[in-house]
Coordinates of C-alpha atoms and ligand atoms in Angstrom, one line a residue:
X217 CA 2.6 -18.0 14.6
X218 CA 3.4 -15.2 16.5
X219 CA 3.8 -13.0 12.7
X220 CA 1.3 -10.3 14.5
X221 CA -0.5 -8.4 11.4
X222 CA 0.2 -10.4 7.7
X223 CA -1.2 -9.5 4.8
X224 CA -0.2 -10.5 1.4
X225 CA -1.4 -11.8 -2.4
X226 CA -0.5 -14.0 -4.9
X227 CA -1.8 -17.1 -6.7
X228 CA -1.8 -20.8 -5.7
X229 CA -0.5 -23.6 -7.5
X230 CA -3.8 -25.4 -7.6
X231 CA -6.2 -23.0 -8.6
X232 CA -4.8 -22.2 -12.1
X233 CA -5.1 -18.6 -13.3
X234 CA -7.4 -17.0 -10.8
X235 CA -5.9 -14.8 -8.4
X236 CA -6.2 -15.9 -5.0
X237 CA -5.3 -13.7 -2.0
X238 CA -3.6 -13.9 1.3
X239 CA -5.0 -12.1 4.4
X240 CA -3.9 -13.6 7.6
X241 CA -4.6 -11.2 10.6
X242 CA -3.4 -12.2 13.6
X243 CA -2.9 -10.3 16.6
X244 CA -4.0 -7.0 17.3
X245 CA -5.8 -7.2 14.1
X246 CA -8.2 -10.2 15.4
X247 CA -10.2 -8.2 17.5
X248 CA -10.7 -4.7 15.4
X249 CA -11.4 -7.2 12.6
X250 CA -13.5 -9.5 14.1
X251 CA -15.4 -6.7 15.4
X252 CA -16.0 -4.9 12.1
X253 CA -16.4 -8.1 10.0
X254 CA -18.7 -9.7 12.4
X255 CA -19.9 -8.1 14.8
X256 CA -20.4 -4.6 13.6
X257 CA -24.6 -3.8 14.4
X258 CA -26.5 -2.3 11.5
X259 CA -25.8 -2.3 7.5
X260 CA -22.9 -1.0 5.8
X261 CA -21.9 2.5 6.7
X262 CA -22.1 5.5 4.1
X263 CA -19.1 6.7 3.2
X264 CA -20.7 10.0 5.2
X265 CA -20.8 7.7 8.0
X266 CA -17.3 6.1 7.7
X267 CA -16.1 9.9 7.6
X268 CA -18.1 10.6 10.9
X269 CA -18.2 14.2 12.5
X270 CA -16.3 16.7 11.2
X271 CA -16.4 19.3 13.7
X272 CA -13.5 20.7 16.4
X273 CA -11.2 20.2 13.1
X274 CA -9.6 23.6 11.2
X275 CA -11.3 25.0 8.6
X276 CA -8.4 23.1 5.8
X277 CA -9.3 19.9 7.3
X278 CA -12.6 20.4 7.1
X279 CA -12.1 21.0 3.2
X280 CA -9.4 18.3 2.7
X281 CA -12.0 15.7 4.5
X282 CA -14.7 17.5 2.7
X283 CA -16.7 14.7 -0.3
X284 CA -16.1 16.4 -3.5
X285 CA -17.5 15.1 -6.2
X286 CA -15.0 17.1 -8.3
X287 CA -12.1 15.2 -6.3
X288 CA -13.4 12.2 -5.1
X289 CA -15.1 9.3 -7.2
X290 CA -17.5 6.7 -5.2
X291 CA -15.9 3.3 -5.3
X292 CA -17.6 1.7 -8.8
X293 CA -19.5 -1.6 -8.5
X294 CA -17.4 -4.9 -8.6
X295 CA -16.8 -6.4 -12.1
X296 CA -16.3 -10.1 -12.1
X297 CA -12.9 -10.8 -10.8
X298 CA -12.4 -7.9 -9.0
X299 CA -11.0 -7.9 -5.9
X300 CA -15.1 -6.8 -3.9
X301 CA -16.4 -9.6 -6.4
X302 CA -14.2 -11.8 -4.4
X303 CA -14.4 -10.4 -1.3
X304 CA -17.4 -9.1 1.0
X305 CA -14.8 -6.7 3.2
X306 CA -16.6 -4.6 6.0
X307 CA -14.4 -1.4 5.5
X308 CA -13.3 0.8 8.6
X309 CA -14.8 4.1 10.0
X310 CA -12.8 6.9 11.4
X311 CA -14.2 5.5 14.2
X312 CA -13.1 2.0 14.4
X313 CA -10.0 3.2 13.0
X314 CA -9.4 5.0 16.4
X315 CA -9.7 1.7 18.4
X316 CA -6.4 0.8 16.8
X317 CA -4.7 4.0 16.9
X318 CA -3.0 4.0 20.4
X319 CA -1.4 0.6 18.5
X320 CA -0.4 2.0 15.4
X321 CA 0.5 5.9 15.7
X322 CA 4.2 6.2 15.3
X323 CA 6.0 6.8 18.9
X324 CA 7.9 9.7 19.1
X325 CA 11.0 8.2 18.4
X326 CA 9.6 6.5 15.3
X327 CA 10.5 9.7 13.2
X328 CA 11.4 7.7 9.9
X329 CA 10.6 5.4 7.2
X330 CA 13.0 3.0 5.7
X331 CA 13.3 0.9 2.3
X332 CA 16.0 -1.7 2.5
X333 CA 17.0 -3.1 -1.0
X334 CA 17.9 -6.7 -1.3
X335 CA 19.5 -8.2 -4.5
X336 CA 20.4 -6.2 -7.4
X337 CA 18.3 -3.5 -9.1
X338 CA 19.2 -3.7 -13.2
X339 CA 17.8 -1.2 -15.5
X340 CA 14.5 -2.4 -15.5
X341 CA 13.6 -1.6 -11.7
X342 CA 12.0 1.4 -10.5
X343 CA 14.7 4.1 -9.4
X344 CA 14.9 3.8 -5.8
X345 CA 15.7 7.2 -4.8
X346 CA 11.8 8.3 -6.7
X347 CA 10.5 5.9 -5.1
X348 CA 11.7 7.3 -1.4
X349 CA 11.1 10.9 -2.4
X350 CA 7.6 9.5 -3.3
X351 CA 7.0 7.6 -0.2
X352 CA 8.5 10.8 1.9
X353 CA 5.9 13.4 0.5
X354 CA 3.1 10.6 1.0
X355 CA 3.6 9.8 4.5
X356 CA 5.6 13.2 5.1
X357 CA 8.0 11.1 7.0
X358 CA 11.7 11.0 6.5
X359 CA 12.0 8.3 4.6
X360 CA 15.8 6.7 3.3
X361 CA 16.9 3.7 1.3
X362 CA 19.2 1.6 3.2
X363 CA 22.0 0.1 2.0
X364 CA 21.3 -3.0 0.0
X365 CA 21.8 -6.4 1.0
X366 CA 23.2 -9.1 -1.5
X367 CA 21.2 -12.2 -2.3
X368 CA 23.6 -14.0 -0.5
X369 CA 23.2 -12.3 2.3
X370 CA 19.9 -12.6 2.9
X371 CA 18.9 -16.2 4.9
X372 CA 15.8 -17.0 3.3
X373 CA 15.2 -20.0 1.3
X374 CA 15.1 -20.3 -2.5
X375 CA 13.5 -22.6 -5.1
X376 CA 13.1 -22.2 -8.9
X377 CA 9.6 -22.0 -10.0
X378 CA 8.4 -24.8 -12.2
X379 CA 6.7 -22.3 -14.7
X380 CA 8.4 -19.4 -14.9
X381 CA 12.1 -21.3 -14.5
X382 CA 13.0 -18.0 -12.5
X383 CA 14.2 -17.9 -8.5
X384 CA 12.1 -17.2 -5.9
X385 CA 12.7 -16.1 -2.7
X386 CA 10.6 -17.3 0.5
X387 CA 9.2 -14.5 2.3
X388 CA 8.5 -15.8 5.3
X389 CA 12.5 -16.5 6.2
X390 CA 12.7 -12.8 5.4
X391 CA 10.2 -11.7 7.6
X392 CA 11.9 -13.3 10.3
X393 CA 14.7 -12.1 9.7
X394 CA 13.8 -8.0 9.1
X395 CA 13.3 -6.9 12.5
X396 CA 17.0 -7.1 13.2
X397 CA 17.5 -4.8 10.4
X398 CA 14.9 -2.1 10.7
X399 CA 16.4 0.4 12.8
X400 CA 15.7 2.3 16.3
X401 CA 14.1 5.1 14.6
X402 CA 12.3 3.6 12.2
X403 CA 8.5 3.4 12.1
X404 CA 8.0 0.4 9.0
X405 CA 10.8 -1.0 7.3
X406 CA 9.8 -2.2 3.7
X407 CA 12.4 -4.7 1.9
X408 CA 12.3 -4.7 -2.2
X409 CA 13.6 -6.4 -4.8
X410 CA 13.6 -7.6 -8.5
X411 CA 13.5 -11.5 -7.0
X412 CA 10.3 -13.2 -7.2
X413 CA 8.7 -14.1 -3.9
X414 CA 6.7 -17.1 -3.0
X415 CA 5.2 -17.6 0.9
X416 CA 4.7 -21.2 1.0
X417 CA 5.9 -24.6 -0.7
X418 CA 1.6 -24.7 -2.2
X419 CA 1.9 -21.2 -3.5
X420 CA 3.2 -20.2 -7.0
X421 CA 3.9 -16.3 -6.3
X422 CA 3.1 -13.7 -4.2
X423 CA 3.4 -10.4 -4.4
X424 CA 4.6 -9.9 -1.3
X425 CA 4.1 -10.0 2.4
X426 CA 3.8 -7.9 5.2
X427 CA 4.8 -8.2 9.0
X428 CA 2.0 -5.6 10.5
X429 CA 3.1 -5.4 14.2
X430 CA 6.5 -5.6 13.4
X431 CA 6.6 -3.0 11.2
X432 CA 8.0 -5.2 8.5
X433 CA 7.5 -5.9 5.1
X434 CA 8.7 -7.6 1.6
X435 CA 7.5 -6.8 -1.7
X436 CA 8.7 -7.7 -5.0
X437 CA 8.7 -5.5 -7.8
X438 CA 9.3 -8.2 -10.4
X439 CA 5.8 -9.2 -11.5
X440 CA 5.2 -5.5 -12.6
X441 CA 7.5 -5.3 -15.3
X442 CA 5.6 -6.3 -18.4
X443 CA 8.7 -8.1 -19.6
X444 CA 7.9 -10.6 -17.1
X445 CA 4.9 -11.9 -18.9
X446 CA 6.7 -11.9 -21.7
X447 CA 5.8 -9.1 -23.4
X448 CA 7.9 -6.9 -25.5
X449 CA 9.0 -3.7 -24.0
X450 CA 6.8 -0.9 -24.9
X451 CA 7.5 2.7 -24.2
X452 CA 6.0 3.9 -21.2
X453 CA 7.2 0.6 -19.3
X454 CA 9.5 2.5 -17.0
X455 CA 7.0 4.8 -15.7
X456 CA 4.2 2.0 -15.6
X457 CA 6.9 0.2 -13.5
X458 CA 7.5 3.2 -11.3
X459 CA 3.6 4.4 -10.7
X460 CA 2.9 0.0 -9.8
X461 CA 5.6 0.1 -7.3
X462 CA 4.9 3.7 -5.9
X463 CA 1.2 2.1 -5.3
X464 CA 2.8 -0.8 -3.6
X465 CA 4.8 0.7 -1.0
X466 CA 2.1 3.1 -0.2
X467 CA -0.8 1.0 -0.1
X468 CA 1.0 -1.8 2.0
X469 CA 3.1 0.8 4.4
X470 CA -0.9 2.1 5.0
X471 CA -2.0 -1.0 5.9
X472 CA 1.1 -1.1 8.7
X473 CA -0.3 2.4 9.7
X474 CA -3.6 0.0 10.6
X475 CA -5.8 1.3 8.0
X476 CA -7.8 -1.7 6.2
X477 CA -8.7 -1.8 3.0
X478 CA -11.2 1.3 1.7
X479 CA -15.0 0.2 0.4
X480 CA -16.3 3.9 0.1
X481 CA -14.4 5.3 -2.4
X482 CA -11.9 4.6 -5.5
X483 CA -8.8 4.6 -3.4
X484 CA -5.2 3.7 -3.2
X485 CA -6.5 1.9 -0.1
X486 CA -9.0 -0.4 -2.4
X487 CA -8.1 -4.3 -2.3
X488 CA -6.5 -5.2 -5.5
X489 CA -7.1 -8.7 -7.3
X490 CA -5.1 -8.5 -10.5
X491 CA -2.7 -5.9 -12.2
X492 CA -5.6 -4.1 -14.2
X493 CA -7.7 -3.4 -10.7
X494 CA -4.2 -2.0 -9.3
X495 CA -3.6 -0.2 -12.6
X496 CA -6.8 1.5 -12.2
X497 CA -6.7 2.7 -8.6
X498 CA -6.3 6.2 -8.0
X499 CA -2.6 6.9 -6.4
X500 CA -4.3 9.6 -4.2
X501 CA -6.3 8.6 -0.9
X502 CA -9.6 9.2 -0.2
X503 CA -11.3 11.4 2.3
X504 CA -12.0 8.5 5.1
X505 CA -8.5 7.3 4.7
X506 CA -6.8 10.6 4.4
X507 CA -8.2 11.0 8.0
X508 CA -7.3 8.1 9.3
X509 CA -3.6 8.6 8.5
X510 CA -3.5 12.2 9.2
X511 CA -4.4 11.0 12.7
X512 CA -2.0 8.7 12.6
X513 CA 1.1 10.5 11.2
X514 CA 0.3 13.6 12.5
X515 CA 0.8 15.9 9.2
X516 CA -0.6 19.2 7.7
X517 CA -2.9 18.0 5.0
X518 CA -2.1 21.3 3.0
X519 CA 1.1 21.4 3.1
X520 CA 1.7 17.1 2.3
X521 CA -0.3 18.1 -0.6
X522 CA 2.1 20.4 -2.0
X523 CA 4.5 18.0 -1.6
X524 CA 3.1 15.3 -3.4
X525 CA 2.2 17.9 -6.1
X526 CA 5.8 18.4 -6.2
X527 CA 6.4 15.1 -6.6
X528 CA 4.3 14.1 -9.5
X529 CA 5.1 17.6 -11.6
X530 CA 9.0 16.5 -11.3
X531 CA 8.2 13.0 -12.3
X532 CA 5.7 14.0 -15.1
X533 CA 3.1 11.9 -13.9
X534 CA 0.8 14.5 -15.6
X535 CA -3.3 13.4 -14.3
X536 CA -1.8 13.1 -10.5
X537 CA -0.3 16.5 -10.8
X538 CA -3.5 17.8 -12.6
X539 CA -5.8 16.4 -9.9
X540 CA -3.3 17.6 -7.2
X541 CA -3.1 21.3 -8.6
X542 CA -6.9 21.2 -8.1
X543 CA -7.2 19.7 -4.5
X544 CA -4.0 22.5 -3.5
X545 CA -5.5 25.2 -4.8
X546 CA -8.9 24.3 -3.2
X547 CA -7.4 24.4 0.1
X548 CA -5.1 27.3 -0.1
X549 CA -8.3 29.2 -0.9
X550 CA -10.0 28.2 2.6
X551 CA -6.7 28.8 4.9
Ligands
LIG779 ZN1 -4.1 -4.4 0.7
LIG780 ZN1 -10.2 5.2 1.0

């Protein structure tokens, strides 16, 4: 298929109700994966293990990779329906993390995010511009919002969904066609709209889809307005709306930065099987995955904490600002 990296999730046509999930991984992925799904010797590592050693690393690091109980919570068991019910996933180390590295870390010139909007964005969508200052202090990458493309413009295919009676937009047509839009500079290019997306003629939705080796991705933002499930619009909606698409973008633009999904710890980078396991998962990333893209992107762990903690205290997202103020003023005290 030549797609390189593709991860997705929605539900199929033929299994009713239950959430079913997409995770192609073609690729580069094939042989990291295949190595840690099947081939890894010995049981599950501890999350100690996953973290690996800590030593050669500034004192900061060593307290922002550091497993606090007071900051970190150890990923809960399953519940039926969960997304670890469903799947046995292998998790990834620090260390087989840096056999994809040299693959994913951002080349020099790749200095910059970018969110390209497609189709309109009424008042029900998530403000665009918080959603790239959020994305900006979380990668502490420039990140911008391109300028939109209308419907027409965009050559995918479209069908009306038999039980929703709304459009949908196939992502895989978009996929092809993002790399010619994504920019010299830019690292991932995320597309987002209010359209629903489906991948394939069998499926009924998904969520979106992600071109990992192209640095390309679609996501739809539809699905997380309550409205769409028909229910009346409560307060709170907006910013439910915003924190869902916040996790979106950052979970799937982590997964472009190579990592895979996190089993050690209640994390932004936990697989997701409905809207209640993605409600629940924390918007910060755990120790092991904090690593793994501080390798990658290159940042100062103290100082993309402030940001963020800027972020949330504008935004009023109270609990992330409360846990934030903790984890800065933890670190400050140790540099
Ligand atoms: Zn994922
Ligand atoms: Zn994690």
């Amino acid at each position: 298929m030549g797609l390189g990296l593709l991860s997705g999730w929605g539900l199929r046509d033929d299994v009713g109700m239950r959430a079913v999930f997409l995770w192609v991984l073609i690729g580069f992925g094939v042989a990291s994966v295949g190595k840690a799904q099947g081939l890894r010797n010995g049981p599950m590592p501890t999350a100690a293990e996953a973290m690996g050693s800590l030593v050669g690393l500034s004192e900061v690091q060593r307290a922002a990779f550091e497993a606090d109980p007071t900051l970190f919570e150890r990923i809960r068991k399953p519940e039926p329906g969960d997304w670890l019910a469903a799947h046995a996933e292998p998790g990834q180390t620090v260390e087989e993390y840096r056999k994809v590295l040299a693959q994913v870390k951002p080349r020099p010139a790749q200095k910059s995010l970018a969110i390209l909007p497609l189709g309109t964005f009424g008042d029900k969508a998530p403000d665009l511009e918080t959603l790239r200052s959020y994305c900006a202090a979380f990668f502490a990458m420039e990140t911008r919002v391109l300028p939109g493309v209308v419907l027409d413009k965009v050559p995918a295919k479209s069908r009306v969904n038999r039980n929703t009676q709304n459009r949908q937009l196939l992502t895989t047509d978009i996929l092809k066609w993002l790399p010619g839009m994504k920019p010299a500079d830019c690292y991932a290019l995320i597309a987002v709209t209010m359209e629903d997306l489906y991948p394939d003629e069998a499926w009924n939705f998904v969520f979106g889809q992600a071109m990992l080796q192209g640095g390309v991705g679609v996501f739809s933002f539809a699905r997380y307005d309550p409205a769409f499930y028909g229910e009346a619009a409560a307060e709170g909606d907006g910013e439910l709306m915003l924190r869902r698409s916040g996790k979106v973008l950052t979970h799937e633009m982590g997964h472009m930065f190579g990592m895979r999904h996190c089993v050690f710890y209640e994390c932004l980078m936990n697989g997701s099987n409905h809207l209640g396991e993605t409600d629940s998962r924390p918007m910060h990333l755990c120790p092991v995955c904090l690593r793994k893209l501080q390798l990658a992107a290159g940042f100062g762990v103290l100082s993309r904490d402030m940001g963020l903690l800027k972020f949330y205290e504008k935004e009023s997202f109270k609990a992330e600002a409360d846990w934030m103020r903790r984890r800065v003023m933890k670190l400050a005290g140790v540099e």
